[in-house]
N, CA and C atoms as an extended XYZ file, in Angstrom:
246
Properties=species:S:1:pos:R:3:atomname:S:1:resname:S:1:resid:I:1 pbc="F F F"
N       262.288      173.967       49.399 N   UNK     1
C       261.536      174.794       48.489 CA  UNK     1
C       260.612      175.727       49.261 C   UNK     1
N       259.912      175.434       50.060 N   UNK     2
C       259.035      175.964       50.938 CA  UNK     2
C       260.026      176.943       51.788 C   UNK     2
N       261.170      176.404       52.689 N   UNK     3
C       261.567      177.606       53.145 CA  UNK     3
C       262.257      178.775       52.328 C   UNK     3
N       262.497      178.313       50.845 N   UNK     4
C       263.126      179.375       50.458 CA  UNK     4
C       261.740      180.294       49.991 C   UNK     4
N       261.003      179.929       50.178 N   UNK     5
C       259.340      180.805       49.680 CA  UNK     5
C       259.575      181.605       50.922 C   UNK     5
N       259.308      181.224       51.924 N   UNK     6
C       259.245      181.827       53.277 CA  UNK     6
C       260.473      183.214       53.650 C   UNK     6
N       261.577      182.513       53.048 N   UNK     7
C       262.799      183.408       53.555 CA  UNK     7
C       262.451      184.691       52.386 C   UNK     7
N       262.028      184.304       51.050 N   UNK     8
C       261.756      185.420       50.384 CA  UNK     8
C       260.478      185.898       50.314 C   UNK     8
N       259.435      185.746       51.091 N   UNK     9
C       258.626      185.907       51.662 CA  UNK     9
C       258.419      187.719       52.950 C   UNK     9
N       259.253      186.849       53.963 N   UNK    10
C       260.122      187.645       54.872 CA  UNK    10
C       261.019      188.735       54.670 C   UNK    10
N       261.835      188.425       53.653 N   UNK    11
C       263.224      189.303       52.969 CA  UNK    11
C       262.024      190.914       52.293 C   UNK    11
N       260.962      190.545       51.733 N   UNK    12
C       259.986      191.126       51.331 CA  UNK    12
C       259.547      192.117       52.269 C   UNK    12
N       258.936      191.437       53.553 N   UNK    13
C       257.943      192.244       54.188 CA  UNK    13
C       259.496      193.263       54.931 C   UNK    13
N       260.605      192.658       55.335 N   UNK    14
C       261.738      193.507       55.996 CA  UNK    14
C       261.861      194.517       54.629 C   UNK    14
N       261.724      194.524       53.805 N   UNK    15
C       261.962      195.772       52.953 CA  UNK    15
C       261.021      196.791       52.581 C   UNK    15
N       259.790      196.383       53.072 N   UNK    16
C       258.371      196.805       52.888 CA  UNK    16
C       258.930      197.659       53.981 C   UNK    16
N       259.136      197.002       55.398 N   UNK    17
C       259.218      197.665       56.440 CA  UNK    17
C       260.085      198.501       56.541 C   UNK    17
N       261.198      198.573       55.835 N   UNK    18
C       262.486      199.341       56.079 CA  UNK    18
C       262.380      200.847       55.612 C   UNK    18
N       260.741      200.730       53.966 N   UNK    19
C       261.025      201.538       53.619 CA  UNK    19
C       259.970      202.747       53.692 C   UNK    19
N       258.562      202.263       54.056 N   UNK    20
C       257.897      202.600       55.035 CA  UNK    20
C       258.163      203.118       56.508 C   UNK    20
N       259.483      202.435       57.021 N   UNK    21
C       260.458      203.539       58.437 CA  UNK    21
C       260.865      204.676       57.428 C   UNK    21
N       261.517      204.610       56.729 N   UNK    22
C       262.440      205.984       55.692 CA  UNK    22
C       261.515      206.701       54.931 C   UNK    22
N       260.152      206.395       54.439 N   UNK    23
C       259.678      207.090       53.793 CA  UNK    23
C       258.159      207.387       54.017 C   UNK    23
N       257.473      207.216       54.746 N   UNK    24
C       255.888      207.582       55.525 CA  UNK    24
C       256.548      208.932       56.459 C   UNK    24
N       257.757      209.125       56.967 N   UNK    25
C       257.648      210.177       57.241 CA  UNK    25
C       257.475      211.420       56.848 C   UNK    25
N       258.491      211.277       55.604 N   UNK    26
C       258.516      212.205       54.323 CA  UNK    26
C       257.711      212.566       53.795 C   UNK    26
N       256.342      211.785       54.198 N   UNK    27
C       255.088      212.055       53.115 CA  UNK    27
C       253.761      212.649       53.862 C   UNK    27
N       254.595      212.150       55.406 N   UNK    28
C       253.566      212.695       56.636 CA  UNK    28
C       253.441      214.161       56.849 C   UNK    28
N       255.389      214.576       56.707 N   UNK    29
C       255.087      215.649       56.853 CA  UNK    29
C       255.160      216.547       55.642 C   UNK    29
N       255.122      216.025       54.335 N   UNK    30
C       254.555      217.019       53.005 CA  UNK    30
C       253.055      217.016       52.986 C   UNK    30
N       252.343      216.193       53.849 N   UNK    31
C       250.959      216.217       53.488 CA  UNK    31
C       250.682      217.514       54.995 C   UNK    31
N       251.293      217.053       56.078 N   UNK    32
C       251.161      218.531       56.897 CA  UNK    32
C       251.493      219.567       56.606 C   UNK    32
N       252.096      220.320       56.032 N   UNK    33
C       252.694      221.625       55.272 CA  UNK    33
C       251.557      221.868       54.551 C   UNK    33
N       250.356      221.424       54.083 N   UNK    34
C       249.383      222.181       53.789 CA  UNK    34
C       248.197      222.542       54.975 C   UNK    34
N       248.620      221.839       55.897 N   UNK    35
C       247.331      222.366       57.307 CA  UNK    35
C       247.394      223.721       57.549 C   UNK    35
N       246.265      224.040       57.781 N   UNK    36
C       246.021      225.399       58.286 CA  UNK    36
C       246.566      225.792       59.678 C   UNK    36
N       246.684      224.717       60.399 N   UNK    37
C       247.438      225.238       61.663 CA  UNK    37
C       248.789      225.282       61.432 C   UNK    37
N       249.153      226.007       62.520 N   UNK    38
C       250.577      226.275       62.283 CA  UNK    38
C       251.293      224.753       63.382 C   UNK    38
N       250.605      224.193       63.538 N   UNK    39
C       250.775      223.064       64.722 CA  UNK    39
C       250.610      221.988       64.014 C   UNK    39
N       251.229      220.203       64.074 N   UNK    40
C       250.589      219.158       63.648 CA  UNK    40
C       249.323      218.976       64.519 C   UNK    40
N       248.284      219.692       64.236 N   UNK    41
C       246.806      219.087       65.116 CA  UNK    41
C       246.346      218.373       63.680 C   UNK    41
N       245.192      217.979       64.285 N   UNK    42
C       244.099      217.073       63.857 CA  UNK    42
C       243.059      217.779       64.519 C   UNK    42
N       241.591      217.936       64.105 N   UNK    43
C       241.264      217.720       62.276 CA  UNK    43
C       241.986      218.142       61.009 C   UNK    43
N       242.389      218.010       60.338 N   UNK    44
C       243.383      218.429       59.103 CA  UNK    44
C       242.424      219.390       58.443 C   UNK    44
N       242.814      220.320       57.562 N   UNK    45
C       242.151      221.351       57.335 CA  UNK    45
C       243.325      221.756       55.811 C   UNK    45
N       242.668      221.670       54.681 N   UNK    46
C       243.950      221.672       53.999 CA  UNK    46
C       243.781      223.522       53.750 C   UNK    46
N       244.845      223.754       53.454 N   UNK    47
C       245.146      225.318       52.934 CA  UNK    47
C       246.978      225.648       52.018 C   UNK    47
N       246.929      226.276       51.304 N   UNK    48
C       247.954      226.700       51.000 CA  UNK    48
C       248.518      228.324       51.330 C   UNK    48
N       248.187      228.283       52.649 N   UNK    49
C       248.534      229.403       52.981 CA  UNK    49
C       249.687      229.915       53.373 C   UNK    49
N       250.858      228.434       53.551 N   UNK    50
C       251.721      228.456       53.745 CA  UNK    50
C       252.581      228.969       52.650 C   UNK    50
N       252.284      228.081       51.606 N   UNK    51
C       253.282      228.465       50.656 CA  UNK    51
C       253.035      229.571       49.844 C   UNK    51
N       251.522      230.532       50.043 N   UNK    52
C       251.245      231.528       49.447 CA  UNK    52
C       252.898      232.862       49.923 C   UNK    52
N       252.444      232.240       51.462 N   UNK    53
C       253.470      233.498       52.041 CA  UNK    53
C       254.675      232.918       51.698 C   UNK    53
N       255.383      232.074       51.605 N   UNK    54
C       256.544      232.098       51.165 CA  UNK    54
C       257.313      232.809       49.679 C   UNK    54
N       256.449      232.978       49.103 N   UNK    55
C       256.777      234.043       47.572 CA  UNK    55
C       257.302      235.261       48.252 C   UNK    55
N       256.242      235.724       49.424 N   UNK    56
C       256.875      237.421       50.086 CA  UNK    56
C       257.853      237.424       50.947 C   UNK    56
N       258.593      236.328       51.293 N   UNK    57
C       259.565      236.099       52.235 CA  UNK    57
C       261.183      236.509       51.062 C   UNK    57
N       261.662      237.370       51.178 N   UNK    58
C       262.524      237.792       50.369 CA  UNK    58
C       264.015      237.218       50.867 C   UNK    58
N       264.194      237.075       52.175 N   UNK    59
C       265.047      236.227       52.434 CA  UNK    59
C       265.647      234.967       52.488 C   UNK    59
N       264.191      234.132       52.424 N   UNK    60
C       263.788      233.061       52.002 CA  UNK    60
C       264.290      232.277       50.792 C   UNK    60
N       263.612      233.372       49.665 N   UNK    61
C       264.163      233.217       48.594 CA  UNK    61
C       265.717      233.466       47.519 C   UNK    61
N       265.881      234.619       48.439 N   UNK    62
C       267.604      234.605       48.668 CA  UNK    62
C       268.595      233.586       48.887 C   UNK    62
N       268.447      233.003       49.707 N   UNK    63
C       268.603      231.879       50.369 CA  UNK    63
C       268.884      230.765       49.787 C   UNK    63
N       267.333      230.620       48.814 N   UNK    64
C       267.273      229.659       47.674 CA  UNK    64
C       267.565      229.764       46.848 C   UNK    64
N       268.141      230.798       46.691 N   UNK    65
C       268.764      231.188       44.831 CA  UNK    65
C       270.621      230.799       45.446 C   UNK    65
N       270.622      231.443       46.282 N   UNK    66
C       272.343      230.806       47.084 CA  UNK    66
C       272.490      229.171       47.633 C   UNK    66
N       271.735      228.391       47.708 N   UNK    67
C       271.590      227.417       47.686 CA  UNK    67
C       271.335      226.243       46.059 C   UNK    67
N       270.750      227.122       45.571 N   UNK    68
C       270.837      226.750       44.082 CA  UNK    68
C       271.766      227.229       43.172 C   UNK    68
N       272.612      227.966       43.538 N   UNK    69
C       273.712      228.947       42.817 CA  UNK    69
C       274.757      227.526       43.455 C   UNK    69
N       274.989      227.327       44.645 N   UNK    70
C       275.700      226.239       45.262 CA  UNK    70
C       276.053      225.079       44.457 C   UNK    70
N       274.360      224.437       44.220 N   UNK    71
C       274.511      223.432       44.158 CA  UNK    71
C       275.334      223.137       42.596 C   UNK    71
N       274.655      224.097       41.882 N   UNK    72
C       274.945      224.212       39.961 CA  UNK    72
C       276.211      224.007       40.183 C   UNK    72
N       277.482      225.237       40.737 N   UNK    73
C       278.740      224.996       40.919 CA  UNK    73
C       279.476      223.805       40.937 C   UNK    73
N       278.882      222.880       42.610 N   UNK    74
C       278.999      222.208       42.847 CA  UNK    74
C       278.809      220.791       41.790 C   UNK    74
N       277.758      220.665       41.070 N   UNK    75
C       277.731      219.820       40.008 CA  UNK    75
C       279.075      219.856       39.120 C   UNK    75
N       279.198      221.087       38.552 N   UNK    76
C       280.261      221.404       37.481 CA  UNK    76
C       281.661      221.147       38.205 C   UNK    76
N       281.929      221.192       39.414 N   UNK    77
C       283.022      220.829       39.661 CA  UNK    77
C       282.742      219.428       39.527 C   UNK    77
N       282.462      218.351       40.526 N   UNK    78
C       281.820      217.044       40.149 CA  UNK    78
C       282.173      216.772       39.232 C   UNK    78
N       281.528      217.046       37.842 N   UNK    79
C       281.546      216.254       36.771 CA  UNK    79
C       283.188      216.742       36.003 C   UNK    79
N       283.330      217.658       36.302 N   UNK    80
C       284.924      217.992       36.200 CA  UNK    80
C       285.701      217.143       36.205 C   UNK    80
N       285.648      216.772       37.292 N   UNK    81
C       286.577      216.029       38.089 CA  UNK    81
C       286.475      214.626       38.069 C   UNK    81
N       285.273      214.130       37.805 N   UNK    82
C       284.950      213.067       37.949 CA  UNK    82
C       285.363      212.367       36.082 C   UNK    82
């Protein structure tokens, strides 16, 4: 009884851990994308200056409309087919 506490105990913290490897990064670097440097430094400095300029980036957004034009397609075939 006790070791099965333990093994699911363990089974726990390995999934804590697994998902904290896969996902603290993801969040490390959405919380950097608002620093004012263009660098990961420290002191953190929040700004949205980044994503101000991305509205005037016209290629950018090109890009993302062909990437989202993609993906829609791509669904409709999918479910087509599927």
């Amino acid at each position: 009884m006790a070791t099965t506490r333990v093994l699911e105990w363990l089974g726990r913290f390995y999934i804590g851990l697994l998902l904290a490897f896969l996902y603290l990064p993801i969040i490390i670097m959405a919380l950097m994308s608002f620093n004012v440097s263009p660098f990961y430094q420290l002191p953190f400095e929040w700004t949205t200056e980044w994503y101000a300029s991305l509205w005037q980036n016209d290629q950018l957004i090109a890009a993302t409309w062909n990437s989202v034009e993609i993906a829609v397609i791509t669904t409709v075939i999918c479910v087509v087919l599927g």
